[in-house]
């Protein structure tokens, strides 16, 4: 079978570590044909993979520095595409450049069967509709924003949409 092209999306913890330091950490002998002074990173995969050492909860490996820097960015200077990937993995994201503090986004996965409560705008608008069976509708996946409303109260804004500036900015970050 021939090799196929892939693109990776994962969230990791990492710290600088030479190849020799990583081999020592793992209890391995550095092969004679490898340079132990190679700069690199200990990488802990946080979104899958069984732990392979007792010191970390995720799968741990070593990456040469140049490979690491091409594959990963810190989570405080992400592109919009990276922020979307974070949302897909259940993270909250925000732009550091937003003027409202405490604002963030989350991905709402949707549901195939949401109950329409009597008297709500959707139930009134869809009453008698042939597309609504038993008072249930499908809610599609969407992005919501946690923000502040016009009265200064904290509120969830359903169906947030990105501006051109949001999409082209590289100041997205994971909100912990």
GROMACS .gro file of C-alpha atoms in nm:
model
  176
    1UNK     CA    1   0.000   0.000   0.000
    2UNK     CA    2   0.134   0.343  -0.089
    3UNK     CA    3   0.167   0.631   0.155
    4UNK     CA    4  -0.116   0.884   0.170
    5UNK     CA    5  -0.093   1.255   0.251
    6UNK     CA    6  -0.226   1.362   0.597
    7UNK     CA    7  -0.253   1.683   0.798
    8UNK     CA    8  -0.232   1.665   1.176
    9UNK     CA    9  -0.447   1.831   1.437
   10UNK     CA   10  -0.366   1.765   1.800
   11UNK     CA   11  -0.319   1.953   2.125
   12UNK     CA   12   0.004   1.889   2.313
   13UNK     CA   13   0.210   2.000   2.609
   14UNK     CA   14   0.578   2.037   2.526
   15UNK     CA   15   0.905   2.138   2.685
   16UNK     CA   16   1.254   2.182   2.539
   17UNK     CA   17   1.468   1.869   2.571
   18UNK     CA   18   1.768   1.740   2.377
   19UNK     CA   19   1.763   1.395   2.218
   20UNK     CA   20   2.009   1.271   2.486
   21UNK     CA   21   1.796   1.413   2.770
   22UNK     CA   22   1.488   1.240   2.626
   23UNK     CA   23   1.672   0.907   2.600
   24UNK     CA   24   1.787   0.945   2.962
   25UNK     CA   25   1.430   1.033   3.069
   26UNK     CA   26   1.299   0.716   2.899
   27UNK     CA   27   1.584   0.501   3.040
   28UNK     CA   28   1.720   0.429   2.693
   29UNK     CA   29   2.075   0.422   2.560
   30UNK     CA   30   2.140   0.677   2.287
   31UNK     CA   31   2.223   0.493   1.963
   32UNK     CA   32   2.583   0.552   1.850
   33UNK     CA   33   2.471   0.705   1.519
   34UNK     CA   34   2.251   0.974   1.682
   35UNK     CA   35   2.357   1.319   1.804
   36UNK     CA   36   2.250   1.359   2.167
   37UNK     CA   37   2.290   1.738   2.150
   38UNK     CA   38   2.009   1.768   1.893
   39UNK     CA   39   1.767   2.038   2.012
   40UNK     CA   40   1.409   1.921   2.041
   41UNK     CA   41   1.103   1.884   2.259
   42UNK     CA   42   0.943   1.629   2.483
   43UNK     CA   43   0.586   1.621   2.350
   44UNK     CA   44   0.287   1.498   2.552
   45UNK     CA   45  -0.021   1.427   2.340
   46UNK     CA   46  -0.330   1.544   2.535
   47UNK     CA   47  -0.611   1.427   2.309
   48UNK     CA   48  -0.567   1.055   2.277
   49UNK     CA   49  -0.318   0.779   2.306
   50UNK     CA   50  -0.243   0.565   2.608
   51UNK     CA   51   0.020   0.700   2.847
   52UNK     CA   52   0.359   0.538   2.788
   53UNK     CA   53   0.532   0.672   3.101
   54UNK     CA   54   0.420   0.713   3.461
   55UNK     CA   55   0.524   1.081   3.473
   56UNK     CA   56   0.264   1.204   3.217
   57UNK     CA   57  -0.103   1.128   3.151
   58UNK     CA   58  -0.074   1.139   2.770
   59UNK     CA   59   0.139   0.961   2.513
   60UNK     CA   60   0.495   1.103   2.524
   61UNK     CA   61   0.744   1.128   2.238
   62UNK     CA   62   1.041   1.340   2.129
   63UNK     CA   63   1.043   1.574   1.831
   64UNK     CA   64   1.339   1.752   1.668
   65UNK     CA   65   1.307   2.131   1.714
   66UNK     CA   66   1.264   2.212   1.344
   67UNK     CA   67   0.990   1.951   1.300
   68UNK     CA   68   0.819   2.067   1.622
   69UNK     CA   69   0.815   2.435   1.517
   70UNK     CA   70   0.659   2.349   1.179
   71UNK     CA   71   0.387   2.137   1.341
   72UNK     CA   72   0.290   2.334   1.655
   73UNK     CA   73   0.221   2.687   1.774
   74UNK     CA   74   0.158   2.805   2.126
   75UNK     CA   75  -0.212   2.838   2.200
   76UNK     CA   76  -0.185   3.214   2.255
   77UNK     CA   77  -0.112   3.307   1.892
   78UNK     CA   78  -0.330   3.079   1.685
   79UNK     CA   79  -0.485   3.132   1.344
   80UNK     CA   80  -0.863   3.117   1.307
   81UNK     CA   81  -0.830   2.769   1.156
   82UNK     CA   82  -0.641   2.650   1.464
   83UNK     CA   83  -0.906   2.810   1.687
   84UNK     CA   84  -1.177   2.617   1.497
   85UNK     CA   85  -0.982   2.294   1.555
   86UNK     CA   86  -0.966   2.380   1.926
   87UNK     CA   87  -1.344   2.433   1.926
   88UNK     CA   88  -1.393   2.093   1.760
   89UNK     CA   89  -1.192   1.937   2.043
   90UNK     CA   90  -1.417   2.090   2.308
   91UNK     CA   91  -1.202   2.393   2.397
   92UNK     CA   92  -1.317   2.751   2.452
   93UNK     CA   93  -1.137   3.008   2.236
   94UNK     CA   94  -1.112   3.387   2.220
   95UNK     CA   95  -0.913   3.662   2.052
   96UNK     CA   96  -0.667   3.840   2.277
   97UNK     CA   97  -0.746   4.155   2.074
   98UNK     CA   98  -1.117   4.161   2.161
   99UNK     CA   99  -1.207   4.477   2.350
  100UNK     CA  100  -1.458   4.300   2.575
  101UNK     CA  101  -1.284   4.103   2.847
  102UNK     CA  102  -1.415   3.763   2.945
  103UNK     CA  103  -1.561   3.696   2.598
  104UNK     CA  104  -1.512   3.350   2.447
  105UNK     CA  105  -1.657   3.108   2.194
  106UNK     CA  106  -1.768   2.748   2.217
  107UNK     CA  107  -1.891   2.495   1.966
  108UNK     CA  108  -2.245   2.371   2.030
  109UNK     CA  109  -2.266   2.027   1.871
  110UNK     CA  110  -2.638   2.044   1.801
  111UNK     CA  111  -2.896   1.775   1.858
  112UNK     CA  112  -3.113   1.569   1.623
  113UNK     CA  113  -3.428   1.619   1.832
  114UNK     CA  114  -3.485   1.933   2.043
  115UNK     CA  115  -3.826   1.991   2.204
  116UNK     CA  116  -4.001   2.312   2.101
  117UNK     CA  117  -4.162   2.462   2.409
  118UNK     CA  118  -4.513   2.606   2.356
  119UNK     CA  119  -4.522   2.984   2.321
  120UNK     CA  120  -4.158   3.025   2.221
  121UNK     CA  121  -4.083   3.210   1.896
  122UNK     CA  122  -3.980   2.890   1.717
  123UNK     CA  123  -4.290   2.695   1.823
  124UNK     CA  124  -4.515   2.985   1.713
  125UNK     CA  125  -4.334   3.031   1.380
  126UNK     CA  126  -4.334   2.660   1.304
  127UNK     CA  127  -4.684   2.574   1.431
  128UNK     CA  128  -4.863   2.372   1.167
  129UNK     CA  129  -4.543   2.323   0.970
  130UNK     CA  130  -4.513   1.995   0.788
  131UNK     CA  131  -4.141   1.999   0.871
  132UNK     CA  132  -4.195   1.968   1.249
  133UNK     CA  133  -4.294   1.629   1.385
  134UNK     CA  134  -4.416   1.598   1.742
  135UNK     CA  135  -4.288   1.940   1.846
  136UNK     CA  136  -3.925   1.840   1.784
  137UNK     CA  137  -3.669   2.001   1.554
  138UNK     CA  138  -3.305   1.937   1.473
  139UNK     CA  139  -3.057   2.196   1.600
  140UNK     CA  140  -2.750   2.209   1.377
  141UNK     CA  141  -2.397   2.256   1.513
  142UNK     CA  142  -2.303   2.622   1.563
  143UNK     CA  143  -2.068   2.855   1.750
  144UNK     CA  144  -2.197   3.060   2.043
  145UNK     CA  145  -2.026   3.351   2.221
  146UNK     CA  146  -2.016   3.419   2.596
  147UNK     CA  147  -2.032   3.797   2.621
  148UNK     CA  148  -2.203   4.086   2.799
  149UNK     CA  149  -2.545   4.211   2.687
  150UNK     CA  150  -2.656   4.574   2.645
  151UNK     CA  151  -2.757   4.590   3.015
  152UNK     CA  152  -2.415   4.473   3.132
  153UNK     CA  153  -2.524   4.120   3.224
  154UNK     CA  154  -2.326   3.811   3.120
  155UNK     CA  155  -2.507   3.635   2.835
  156UNK     CA  156  -2.471   3.367   2.568
  157UNK     CA  157  -2.505   3.492   2.209
  158UNK     CA  158  -2.621   3.206   1.984
  159UNK     CA  159  -2.498   3.179   1.629
  160UNK     CA  160  -2.184   3.396   1.648
  161UNK     CA  161  -2.033   3.479   1.309
  162UNK     CA  162  -1.669   3.564   1.241
  163UNK     CA  163  -1.575   3.893   1.074
  164UNK     CA  164  -1.304   3.914   0.808
  165UNK     CA  165  -1.074   4.057   1.075
  166UNK     CA  166  -1.150   3.764   1.309
  167UNK     CA  167  -1.078   3.511   1.032
  168UNK     CA  168  -0.745   3.670   0.934
  169UNK     CA  169  -0.615   3.746   1.286
  170UNK     CA  170  -0.348   3.538   1.454
  171UNK     CA  171  -0.423   3.635   1.813
  172UNK     CA  172  -0.662   3.347   1.891
  173UNK     CA  173  -0.603   3.163   2.216
  174UNK     CA  174  -0.739   2.872   2.417
  175UNK     CA  175  -0.939   2.988   2.721
  176UNK     CA  176  -0.878   2.774   3.029
   0.00000   0.00000   0.00000
